[in-house]
CSV table of C-alpha atoms in Angstrom, one decimal:
chain,number,residue,atom,x,y,z
A,170,UNK,CA,-1.2,1.7,-4.8
A,171,UNK,CA,0.4,4.9,-2.9
A,172,UNK,CA,3.3,3.0,-1.2
A,173,UNK,CA,2.7,5.2,1.8
A,174,UNK,CA,-1.2,4.7,2.4
A,175,UNK,CA,-2.1,4.3,5.8
A,176,UNK,CA,-4.7,2.1,7.3
A,177,UNK,CA,-7.2,3.8,9.5
A,178,UNK,CA,-7.9,1.2,11.6
A,179,UNK,CA,-4.5,0.9,13.0
A,180,UNK,CA,-4.7,1.9,16.6
A,181,UNK,CA,-2.6,5.2,17.4
A,182,UNK,CA,-2.6,7.3,20.3
A,183,UNK,CA,-2.2,10.2,18.0
A,184,UNK,CA,-4.0,11.0,14.9
A,185,UNK,CA,-2.2,10.2,11.8
A,186,UNK,CA,-2.6,11.5,8.4
A,187,UNK,CA,-0.8,10.3,4.8
A,188,UNK,CA,1.8,12.5,3.2
A,189,UNK,CA,-0.1,12.8,0.0
A,190,UNK,CA,-3.1,13.8,1.7
A,191,UNK,CA,-1.2,16.4,3.9
A,192,UNK,CA,0.1,17.9,0.6
A,193,UNK,CA,-3.1,17.9,-1.1
A,194,UNK,CA,-4.9,19.8,1.5
A,195,UNK,CA,-1.8,22.2,2.5
A,196,UNK,CA,-2.2,23.0,-1.4
A,197,UNK,CA,-6.1,23.8,-1.1
A,198,UNK,CA,-5.4,25.9,2.2
A,199,UNK,CA,-2.5,27.6,0.4
A,200,UNK,CA,-4.9,29.0,-2.4
A,201,UNK,CA,-1.8,28.7,-4.8
A,202,UNK,CA,-1.4,26.7,-8.3
A,203,UNK,CA,0.0,23.6,-7.9
A,204,UNK,CA,3.2,25.0,-9.9
A,205,UNK,CA,3.7,27.8,-7.4
A,206,UNK,CA,3.1,25.5,-4.7
A,207,UNK,CA,5.9,23.1,-5.8
A,208,UNK,CA,8.3,26.5,-6.4
A,209,UNK,CA,7.8,26.8,-2.5
A,210,UNK,CA,8.6,23.2,-1.8
A,211,UNK,CA,11.8,23.4,-4.0
A,212,UNK,CA,13.1,26.2,-1.7
A,213,UNK,CA,12.9,23.6,1.3
A,214,UNK,CA,15.1,21.7,-0.4
A,215,UNK,CA,17.9,24.2,-0.2
A,216,UNK,CA,18.1,23.2,3.4
A,217,UNK,CA,20.6,20.1,4.0
A,218,UNK,CA,18.3,18.7,6.6
A,219,UNK,CA,15.4,18.3,4.3
A,220,UNK,CA,17.1,17.0,1.3
A,221,UNK,CA,16.2,13.5,2.1
A,222,UNK,CA,12.6,14.6,1.1
A,223,UNK,CA,13.8,14.3,-2.3
A,224,UNK,CA,13.7,10.6,-2.0
A,225,UNK,CA,10.3,10.5,-0.1
A,226,UNK,CA,8.1,12.6,-1.7
A,227,UNK,CA,5.1,11.0,-3.4
A,228,UNK,CA,5.7,10.2,-7.2
A,229,UNK,CA,2.9,13.3,-8.1
A,230,UNK,CA,4.9,15.6,-6.0
A,231,UNK,CA,8.4,15.0,-7.3
A,232,UNK,CA,10.7,17.8,-8.3
A,233,UNK,CA,12.3,18.0,-11.6
A,234,UNK,CA,16.0,18.5,-11.7
A,235,UNK,CA,15.9,22.0,-12.9
A,236,UNK,CA,13.9,23.2,-10.1
A,237,UNK,CA,16.6,21.9,-7.7
A,238,UNK,CA,20.1,23.1,-6.4
A,239,UNK,CA,22.6,22.5,-9.2
A,240,UNK,CA,24.4,19.9,-7.0
A,241,UNK,CA,21.3,17.8,-6.4
A,242,UNK,CA,20.4,17.6,-10.3
A,243,UNK,CA,22.0,14.2,-11.1
A,244,UNK,CA,20.4,12.5,-7.8
A,245,UNK,CA,16.9,14.1,-9.1
A,246,UNK,CA,17.1,12.9,-12.7
A,247,UNK,CA,17.8,9.4,-10.8
A,248,UNK,CA,14.7,9.7,-8.9
A,249,UNK,CA,12.2,11.7,-10.9
A,250,UNK,CA,9.9,9.1,-12.0
A,251,UNK,CA,10.6,6.0,-10.3
A,252,UNK,CA,11.4,4.3,-6.9
A,253,UNK,CA,14.9,3.6,-5.4
A,254,UNK,CA,16.2,-0.2,-6.2
A,255,UNK,CA,18.6,-1.7,-3.9
A,256,UNK,CA,21.1,-1.6,-7.2
A,257,UNK,CA,20.4,2.2,-7.4
A,258,UNK,CA,20.6,2.7,-3.3
A,259,UNK,CA,24.1,0.9,-3.6
A,260,UNK,CA,25.4,3.3,-6.2
A,261,UNK,CA,24.0,6.5,-4.5
A,262,UNK,CA,26.1,5.1,-1.3
A,263,UNK,CA,29.3,4.9,-3.2
A,264,UNK,CA,28.7,8.0,-5.7
A,265,UNK,CA,26.5,10.4,-3.9
A,266,UNK,CA,29.2,11.9,-2.0
A,267,UNK,CA,30.5,13.4,-5.2
A,268,UNK,CA,27.0,14.7,-5.9
A,269,UNK,CA,26.7,16.7,-2.6
A,270,UNK,CA,28.8,19.4,-0.9
A,271,UNK,CA,31.4,18.0,1.6
A,272,UNK,CA,29.9,18.8,5.2
A,273,UNK,CA,32.1,20.6,7.6
A,274,UNK,CA,34.1,18.7,9.6
A,275,UNK,CA,36.9,19.4,11.7
A,276,UNK,CA,37.8,16.0,13.2
A,277,UNK,CA,38.2,12.8,11.0
A,278,UNK,CA,36.0,9.6,12.1
A,279,UNK,CA,38.7,8.2,13.9
A,280,UNK,CA,38.9,11.4,15.9
A,281,UNK,CA,35.4,11.5,16.8
A,282,UNK,CA,35.1,8.0,17.7
A,283,UNK,CA,38.3,7.9,20.0
A,284,UNK,CA,37.3,11.2,21.7
A,285,UNK,CA,40.8,12.7,21.3
A,286,UNK,CA,40.7,15.9,22.1
A,287,UNK,CA,36.9,16.1,23.3
A,288,UNK,CA,36.8,18.3,26.1
A,289,UNK,CA,33.0,17.2,26.4
A,290,UNK,CA,33.9,13.9,27.7
A,291,UNK,CA,32.0,13.8,31.3
A,292,UNK,CA,33.3,11.7,34.0
A,293,UNK,CA,31.2,8.6,34.6
A,294,UNK,CA,30.0,10.0,38.0
A,295,UNK,CA,28.2,13.0,35.7
A,296,UNK,CA,26.7,10.5,33.4
A,297,UNK,CA,25.3,8.6,36.5
A,298,UNK,CA,23.8,11.9,37.6
A,299,UNK,CA,22.3,12.8,34.9
A,300,UNK,CA,20.7,9.6,34.1
A,301,UNK,CA,19.0,9.4,37.6
A,302,UNK,CA,16.9,12.6,36.7
A,303,UNK,CA,13.1,11.9,37.5
A,304,UNK,CA,11.9,14.9,35.4
A,305,UNK,CA,9.3,13.9,33.1
A,306,UNK,CA,10.0,13.2,29.7
A,307,UNK,CA,9.6,16.8,28.0
A,308,UNK,CA,7.9,17.1,24.2
A,309,UNK,CA,8.5,19.2,21.2
A,310,UNK,CA,7.0,22.6,21.2
A,311,UNK,CA,3.3,22.8,20.4
A,312,UNK,CA,4.3,25.6,17.8
A,313,UNK,CA,7.2,26.2,15.5
A,314,UNK,CA,7.9,28.1,12.3
A,315,UNK,CA,6.2,26.6,9.4
A,316,UNK,CA,8.0,25.3,6.2
A,317,UNK,CA,7.9,27.5,2.9
A,318,UNK,CA,4.9,25.6,1.7
A,319,UNK,CA,1.9,26.9,3.2
A,320,UNK,CA,0.0,27.2,6.3
A,321,UNK,CA,-0.5,23.7,8.1
A,322,UNK,CA,2.4,21.8,6.9
A,323,UNK,CA,5.3,21.8,9.1
A,324,UNK,CA,8.6,19.7,8.8
A,325,UNK,CA,8.6,18.4,12.5
A,326,UNK,CA,6.5,16.3,14.6
A,327,UNK,CA,5.1,18.9,16.9
A,328,UNK,CA,3.6,18.0,20.3
A,329,UNK,CA,5.3,14.7,20.9
A,330,UNK,CA,7.2,13.4,23.7
A,331,UNK,CA,10.7,12.3,23.7
A,332,UNK,CA,11.6,8.8,25.1
A,333,UNK,CA,13.3,10.1,28.0
A,334,UNK,CA,13.8,13.5,29.4
A,335,UNK,CA,16.5,15.9,28.5
A,336,UNK,CA,19.0,15.1,31.3
A,337,UNK,CA,18.9,11.4,30.4
A,338,UNK,CA,19.1,11.8,26.8
A,339,UNK,CA,22.4,13.8,27.5
A,340,UNK,CA,23.3,10.9,29.6
A,341,UNK,CA,22.9,8.7,26.6
A,342,UNK,CA,24.8,10.7,24.5
A,343,UNK,CA,28.0,10.8,27.4
A,344,UNK,CA,27.6,6.8,27.6
A,345,UNK,CA,28.1,6.6,23.8
A,346,UNK,CA,31.2,8.6,24.0
A,347,UNK,CA,32.7,6.8,27.1
A,348,UNK,CA,32.0,3.4,25.2
A,349,UNK,CA,33.6,4.6,22.0
A,350,UNK,CA,36.3,6.3,24.2
A,351,UNK,CA,37.0,2.8,25.8
A,352,UNK,CA,36.8,1.0,22.7
A,353,UNK,CA,39.5,2.9,21.1
A,354,UNK,CA,42.1,2.5,24.2
A,355,UNK,CA,41.6,-1.2,24.6
A,356,UNK,CA,38.0,-2.4,24.5
A,357,UNK,CA,34.6,-1.3,25.7
A,358,UNK,CA,34.6,-5.1,27.2
A,359,UNK,CA,36.5,-3.4,30.2
A,360,UNK,CA,33.5,-0.9,30.9
A,361,UNK,CA,30.9,-3.5,30.6
A,362,UNK,CA,32.7,-6.1,32.6
A,363,UNK,CA,33.0,-3.3,35.7
A,364,UNK,CA,29.3,-2.4,35.4
A,365,UNK,CA,28.0,-6.0,35.3
A,366,UNK,CA,30.7,-6.8,38.5
A,367,UNK,CA,28.7,-3.9,40.1
A,368,UNK,CA,25.4,-5.4,39.3
A,369,UNK,CA,24.1,-3.6,36.3
A,370,UNK,CA,21.5,-5.3,34.1
A,371,UNK,CA,23.0,-4.9,30.4
A,372,UNK,CA,21.5,-6.4,27.3
A,373,UNK,CA,22.2,-5.7,23.5
A,374,UNK,CA,19.2,-6.8,20.6
A,375,UNK,CA,19.3,-6.4,17.0
A,376,UNK,CA,16.5,-4.0,15.9
A,377,UNK,CA,15.4,-2.6,12.9
A,378,UNK,CA,12.1,-0.2,12.1
A,379,UNK,CA,11.0,1.8,9.1
A,380,UNK,CA,13.6,4.7,8.2
A,381,UNK,CA,12.8,8.4,8.1
A,382,UNK,CA,16.2,9.8,8.1
A,383,UNK,CA,15.3,11.9,11.3
A,384,UNK,CA,12.6,13.8,9.3
A,385,UNK,CA,9.2,14.1,10.5
A,386,UNK,CA,6.2,16.3,9.4
A,387,UNK,CA,2.5,17.2,10.8
A,388,UNK,CA,-0.4,19.2,9.3
A,389,UNK,CA,-2.9,21.2,10.8
A,390,UNK,CA,-6.1,21.7,9.1
A,391,UNK,CA,-7.7,25.2,9.3
A,392,UNK,CA,-11.0,23.7,10.0
A,393,UNK,CA,-10.3,21.7,13.2
A,394,UNK,CA,-6.9,23.0,14.5
A,395,UNK,CA,-5.9,19.6,15.3
A,396,UNK,CA,-2.2,18.7,14.5
A,397,UNK,CA,-2.0,15.2,12.6
A,398,UNK,CA,1.2,13.3,12.7
A,399,UNK,CA,2.5,12.2,9.2
A,400,UNK,CA,4.1,9.0,9.0
A,401,UNK,CA,7.3,9.1,6.6
A,402,UNK,CA,9.0,6.3,5.0
A,403,UNK,CA,11.3,5.5,1.9
A,404,UNK,CA,9.5,3.0,-0.5
A,405,UNK,CA,11.8,1.0,-2.8
A,406,UNK,CA,11.5,-1.7,-5.2
A,407,UNK,CA,13.0,-4.9,-3.8
A,408,UNK,CA,13.9,-6.8,-7.4
A,409,UNK,CA,11.7,-9.8,-6.1
A,410,UNK,CA,8.4,-10.8,-7.8
A,411,UNK,CA,5.5,-11.9,-5.7
A,412,UNK,CA,3.2,-15.2,-6.6
A,413,UNK,CA,1.1,-12.8,-9.0
A,414,UNK,CA,4.2,-11.4,-11.1
A,415,UNK,CA,4.3,-8.0,-9.1
A,416,UNK,CA,7.4,-6.5,-8.1
A,417,UNK,CA,7.4,-6.5,-4.2
A,418,UNK,CA,7.9,-2.8,-2.8
A,419,UNK,CA,9.2,-2.2,0.8
A,420,UNK,CA,10.0,0.4,3.1
A,421,UNK,CA,13.4,1.0,3.8
A,422,UNK,CA,14.5,-0.1,7.3
A,423,UNK,CA,16.9,1.6,9.6
A,424,UNK,CA,18.8,-0.7,12.1
A,425,UNK,CA,21.3,-0.9,14.8
A,426,UNK,CA,22.4,-2.7,17.7
A,427,UNK,CA,20.4,-1.5,20.7
A,428,UNK,CA,22.2,-1.6,24.1
A,429,UNK,CA,20.1,-1.1,27.2
A,430,UNK,CA,21.8,-0.4,30.5
A,431,UNK,CA,20.0,0.0,33.9
A,432,UNK,CA,21.5,-0.2,37.4
A,433,UNK,CA,22.4,2.2,40.4
A,434,UNK,CA,19.4,4.2,39.7
A,435,UNK,CA,20.5,4.7,36.2
A,436,UNK,CA,19.0,3.8,32.7
A,437,UNK,CA,20.8,4.2,29.4
A,438,UNK,CA,19.8,3.7,25.9
A,439,UNK,CA,22.5,3.3,23.0
A,440,UNK,CA,22.6,2.3,19.5
A,441,UNK,CA,25.8,0.9,17.4
A,442,UNK,CA,25.6,1.4,13.8
A,443,UNK,CA,27.3,3.2,10.6
A,444,UNK,CA,25.5,6.6,10.6
A,445,UNK,CA,25.4,9.9,9.2
A,446,UNK,CA,26.9,11.3,12.5
A,447,UNK,CA,30.5,10.9,10.6
A,448,UNK,CA,31.6,7.6,12.4
A,449,UNK,CA,31.0,4.0,13.2
A,450,UNK,CA,30.2,3.4,16.9
A,451,UNK,CA,28.0,3.9,19.8
A,452,UNK,CA,25.5,6.8,19.6
A,453,UNK,CA,22.5,7.8,21.9
A,454,UNK,CA,19.2,6.3,21.1
A,455,UNK,CA,17.4,9.7,21.8
A,456,UNK,CA,14.4,8.7,20.0
A,457,UNK,CA,11.2,11.3,19.7
A,458,UNK,CA,8.2,8.7,20.3
A,459,UNK,CA,6.5,8.3,17.2
A,460,UNK,CA,4.3,5.5,18.0
A,461,UNK,CA,3.9,4.7,14.3
A,462,UNK,CA,7.7,4.2,13.6
A,463,UNK,CA,9.8,3.8,17.1
A,464,UNK,CA,8.1,2.5,19.9
A,465,UNK,CA,9.8,-0.3,21.6
A,466,UNK,CA,6.9,-2.2,22.9
A,467,UNK,CA,4.1,-2.0,20.0
A,468,UNK,CA,5.7,-3.8,17.2
A,469,UNK,CA,6.8,-1.0,15.2
A,470,UNK,CA,10.6,-1.9,16.2
A,471,UNK,CA,11.3,-5.2,15.1
A,472,UNK,CA,13.5,-7.0,17.4
A,473,UNK,CA,15.4,-10.1,15.7
A,474,UNK,CA,16.7,-13.1,17.7
A,475,UNK,CA,17.0,-13.3,21.8
A,476,UNK,CA,19.0,-10.5,23.7
A,477,UNK,CA,22.9,-10.9,24.0
A,478,UNK,CA,23.7,-10.7,27.7
A,479,UNK,CA,26.6,-11.8,30.1
A,480,UNK,CA,29.7,-13.3,28.4
A,481,UNK,CA,27.9,-13.3,25.1
A,482,UNK,CA,27.5,-9.7,25.4
A,483,UNK,CA,30.9,-9.0,25.8
A,484,UNK,CA,31.9,-11.2,22.6
A,485,UNK,CA,29.3,-8.4,20.8
A,486,UNK,CA,31.6,-5.5,22.5
A,487,UNK,CA,34.7,-6.8,21.2
A,488,UNK,CA,33.2,-7.3,17.7
A,489,UNK,CA,31.7,-3.8,17.9
A,490,UNK,CA,35.1,-2.6,18.8
A,491,UNK,CA,36.9,-4.3,15.9
A,492,UNK,CA,34.6,-2.9,13.2
A,493,UNK,CA,34.4,0.4,14.5
A,494,UNK,CA,38.4,0.6,14.6
A,495,UNK,CA,38.5,-0.7,11.2
A,496,UNK,CA,35.7,1.6,9.5
A,497,UNK,CA,36.9,4.7,11.1
A,498,UNK,CA,40.5,4.3,10.2
A,499,UNK,CA,39.5,3.5,6.5
A,500,UNK,CA,37.1,6.5,6.4
A,501,UNK,CA,39.7,8.6,7.9
A,502,UNK,CA,42.7,7.5,5.6
A,503,UNK,CA,40.4,7.9,2.5
A,504,UNK,CA,38.9,11.1,3.7
A,505,UNK,CA,35.3,9.8,2.9
A,506,UNK,CA,32.5,12.1,3.2
A,507,UNK,CA,30.0,11.3,6.3
A,508,UNK,CA,32.5,9.2,8.1
A,509,UNK,CA,32.0,6.6,5.0
A,510,UNK,CA,28.3,6.4,5.6
A,511,UNK,CA,26.8,4.4,2.4
A,512,UNK,CA,30.3,3.9,1.2
A,513,UNK,CA,31.6,1.5,3.7
A,514,UNK,CA,28.0,0.4,4.4
A,515,UNK,CA,24.5,1.8,5.7
A,516,UNK,CA,23.3,1.2,9.2
A,517,UNK,CA,21.7,-2.0,7.5
A,518,UNK,CA,25.0,-3.3,6.5
A,519,UNK,CA,27.0,-2.9,9.9
A,520,UNK,CA,24.1,-4.5,11.9
A,521,UNK,CA,24.1,-7.1,9.5
A,522,UNK,CA,27.7,-7.7,9.6
A,523,UNK,CA,27.6,-7.7,13.5
A,524,UNK,CA,24.8,-10.6,13.1
A,525,UNK,CA,26.6,-12.4,10.5
A,526,UNK,CA,29.9,-12.5,12.5
A,527,UNK,CA,28.3,-13.7,15.6
A,528,UNK,CA,25.6,-16.1,14.5
A,529,UNK,CA,26.9,-17.0,10.8
A,530,UNK,CA,23.7,-15.7,9.2
A,531,UNK,CA,21.7,-12.2,9.3
A,532,UNK,CA,18.1,-11.1,8.8
A,533,UNK,CA,18.2,-7.8,7.2
A,534,UNK,CA,17.5,-6.6,3.8
A,535,UNK,CA,18.7,-4.9,1.5
A,536,UNK,CA,22.6,-5.4,1.9
A,537,UNK,CA,24.5,-3.0,-0.1
A,538,UNK,CA,27.9,-3.1,1.0
A,539,UNK,CA,29.8,-3.5,-2.4
A,540,UNK,CA,32.8,-6.1,-3.3
A,541,UNK,CA,35.5,-3.4,-4.0
A,542,UNK,CA,34.7,-1.8,-0.2
A,543,UNK,CA,34.5,-5.3,1.7
A,544,UNK,CA,38.0,-5.5,0.1
A,545,UNK,CA,39.2,-2.2,1.2
A,546,UNK,CA,37.8,-3.2,4.7
A,547,UNK,CA,39.5,-6.3,4.7
A,548,UNK,CA,43.0,-5.2,3.8
A,549,UNK,CA,42.4,-2.2,6.4
A,550,UNK,CA,41.3,-5.0,9.0
A,551,UNK,CA,45.0,-6.7,8.5
A,552,UNK,CA,46.8,-4.0,10.6
A,553,UNK,CA,44.9,-5.1,13.8
A,554,UNK,CA,46.2,-7.7,16.1
A,555,UNK,CA,44.8,-11.1,15.6
A,556,UNK,CA,41.8,-12.0,17.7
A,557,UNK,CA,38.5,-14.3,17.6
A,558,UNK,CA,36.7,-11.1,17.0
A,559,UNK,CA,38.8,-10.1,14.3
A,560,UNK,CA,38.4,-13.5,12.5
A,561,UNK,CA,34.8,-13.5,12.8
A,562,UNK,CA,34.5,-9.9,11.4
A,563,UNK,CA,36.7,-11.0,8.6
A,564,UNK,CA,34.6,-13.9,7.9
A,565,UNK,CA,31.4,-12.1,7.8
A,566,UNK,CA,32.8,-9.6,5.2
A,567,UNK,CA,33.4,-12.6,2.8
A,568,UNK,CA,29.8,-14.3,3.7
A,569,UNK,CA,27.6,-11.3,4.0
A,570,UNK,CA,24.9,-11.5,1.1
A,571,UNK,CA,24.7,-8.7,-1.2
A,572,UNK,CA,21.3,-7.8,-2.5
A,573,UNK,CA,21.6,-6.3,-5.8
A,574,UNK,CA,20.1,-9.1,-7.8
A,575,UNK,CA,18.5,-12.3,-6.8
A,576,UNK,CA,17.6,-15.4,-8.9
A,577,UNK,CA,17.4,-19.0,-8.4
A,578,UNK,CA,18.2,-20.3,-5.2
A,579,UNK,CA,19.0,-16.9,-3.3
A,580,UNK,CA,15.3,-15.6,-4.0
A,581,UNK,CA,13.7,-17.4,-0.8
A,582,UNK,CA,16.8,-16.6,1.5
A,583,UNK,CA,16.2,-12.7,0.5
A,584,UNK,CA,12.5,-13.0,1.0
A,585,UNK,CA,13.1,-14.3,4.4
A,586,UNK,CA,15.3,-11.3,5.3
A,587,UNK,CA,12.9,-8.8,3.7
A,588,UNK,CA,9.9,-10.1,5.5
A,589,UNK,CA,12.0,-10.8,8.6
A,590,UNK,CA,12.9,-6.9,9.4
A,591,UNK,CA,9.6,-5.3,8.4
A,592,UNK,CA,7.7,-4.2,11.4
A,593,UNK,CA,5.3,-6.5,13.2
A,594,UNK,CA,2.8,-3.8,13.4
A,595,UNK,CA,2.7,-0.8,11.5
A,596,UNK,CA,0.0,1.6,9.8
A,597,UNK,CA,1.8,1.4,6.6
A,598,UNK,CA,-0.6,-1.0,4.4
A,599,UNK,CA,2.5,-2.0,2.4
A,600,UNK,CA,4.3,-3.1,5.6
A,601,UNK,CA,1.1,-5.0,6.6
A,602,UNK,CA,0.8,-6.6,3.3
A,603,UNK,CA,4.4,-8.0,3.5
A,604,UNK,CA,4.1,-9.2,7.0
A,605,UNK,CA,0.6,-11.1,6.4
A,606,UNK,CA,2.1,-12.9,3.5
A,607,UNK,CA,1.8,-16.5,3.7
A,608,UNK,CA,4.4,-18.6,5.1
A,609,UNK,CA,5.0,-20.7,1.9
A,610,UNK,CA,5.3,-17.4,-0.1
A,611,UNK,CA,7.9,-17.8,-2.8
A,612,UNK,CA,9.7,-14.9,-4.2
A,613,UNK,CA,10.5,-15.1,-7.9
A,614,UNK,CA,13.4,-12.9,-9.2
A,615,UNK,CA,13.3,-10.4,-12.0
């Protein structure tokens, strides 16, 4: 079965088309041979923004290493014939920085997080004014320059709306800077407490959705002229067998701590995670509304546990401050690429660390933060002043599961976490199969 196969009966407010069908139809419309068509696909992967496609393309459309830029040869050799596994993804997180060129980054992760020398930090009054905009949410352009592939296929989701208008998205970005700025100068708790005292309603939730690395795609048929949206996900092997002896395939989640704030006519939406933006910290949650992936109300975003509010929320904020300082300090000291993304954890790892520290358990899979980087993070954390949040963080580093291999008693818990972070509703048949597996399903390790 194609791991990105879609369920045509899944209710969607926009027309959907699976990636492999879109590639086939685009090839037909191009009038090119498959070999020439794939050569054009190769041209797209010279663009850094599109390089994650190397992981996401269906197997029949994978590119041979010799067809790619030289710096991608090693990665392509690993992925040419098979799917990713947790162990391979862990290796990539630690080693991929040596395969790809270092992005230009004038500031260290610690400087980005703290906002030192950042002239763009807006006064809170300006943040509030932006968030109070009542303009309608804007949409992506109805037309855009197509990719090198052929007429019809574009590496964007054209015609979809954002969750908020441009001014409110700017307010989200500015509020994230404020939280990071306060966290670096004594704690984000102070800002949150002040807003709570002024009557703001604030809550945090753990969330997971299908990861697409920011990529989108759509296809327009010459016959109908209608744009069909192409859901994208990263299929990967789990290292677990189902009851029929088949290895379970899953879609890699994106996860974060979602923070929602509303009061005084403002609505703000943020997320905390280790991201590709070059730091571990708060970022705006400025999603383009993809109803098959990131709708906060239709089950495509999976929320785990009850919302964190009041004094419990303040404990979460203290913990996020500690984690951001440790991760960004270590990434700055060792000059890690992408602010340590993959090396000191993916978004899944940092979200799970917050869960583990606060609850003594976590609900995400796969967790890939390796032992040597846990040790380095523990050493870096020893320079911080003693606190309850620091103790919880250090304990979580030592107790967080590692999903490189499972057998025996660990397999059932790994399956619980795998199933628990897949969408409750999804057009991907793969996610539906996982979600509808019986409650007494027992995964058996390889």
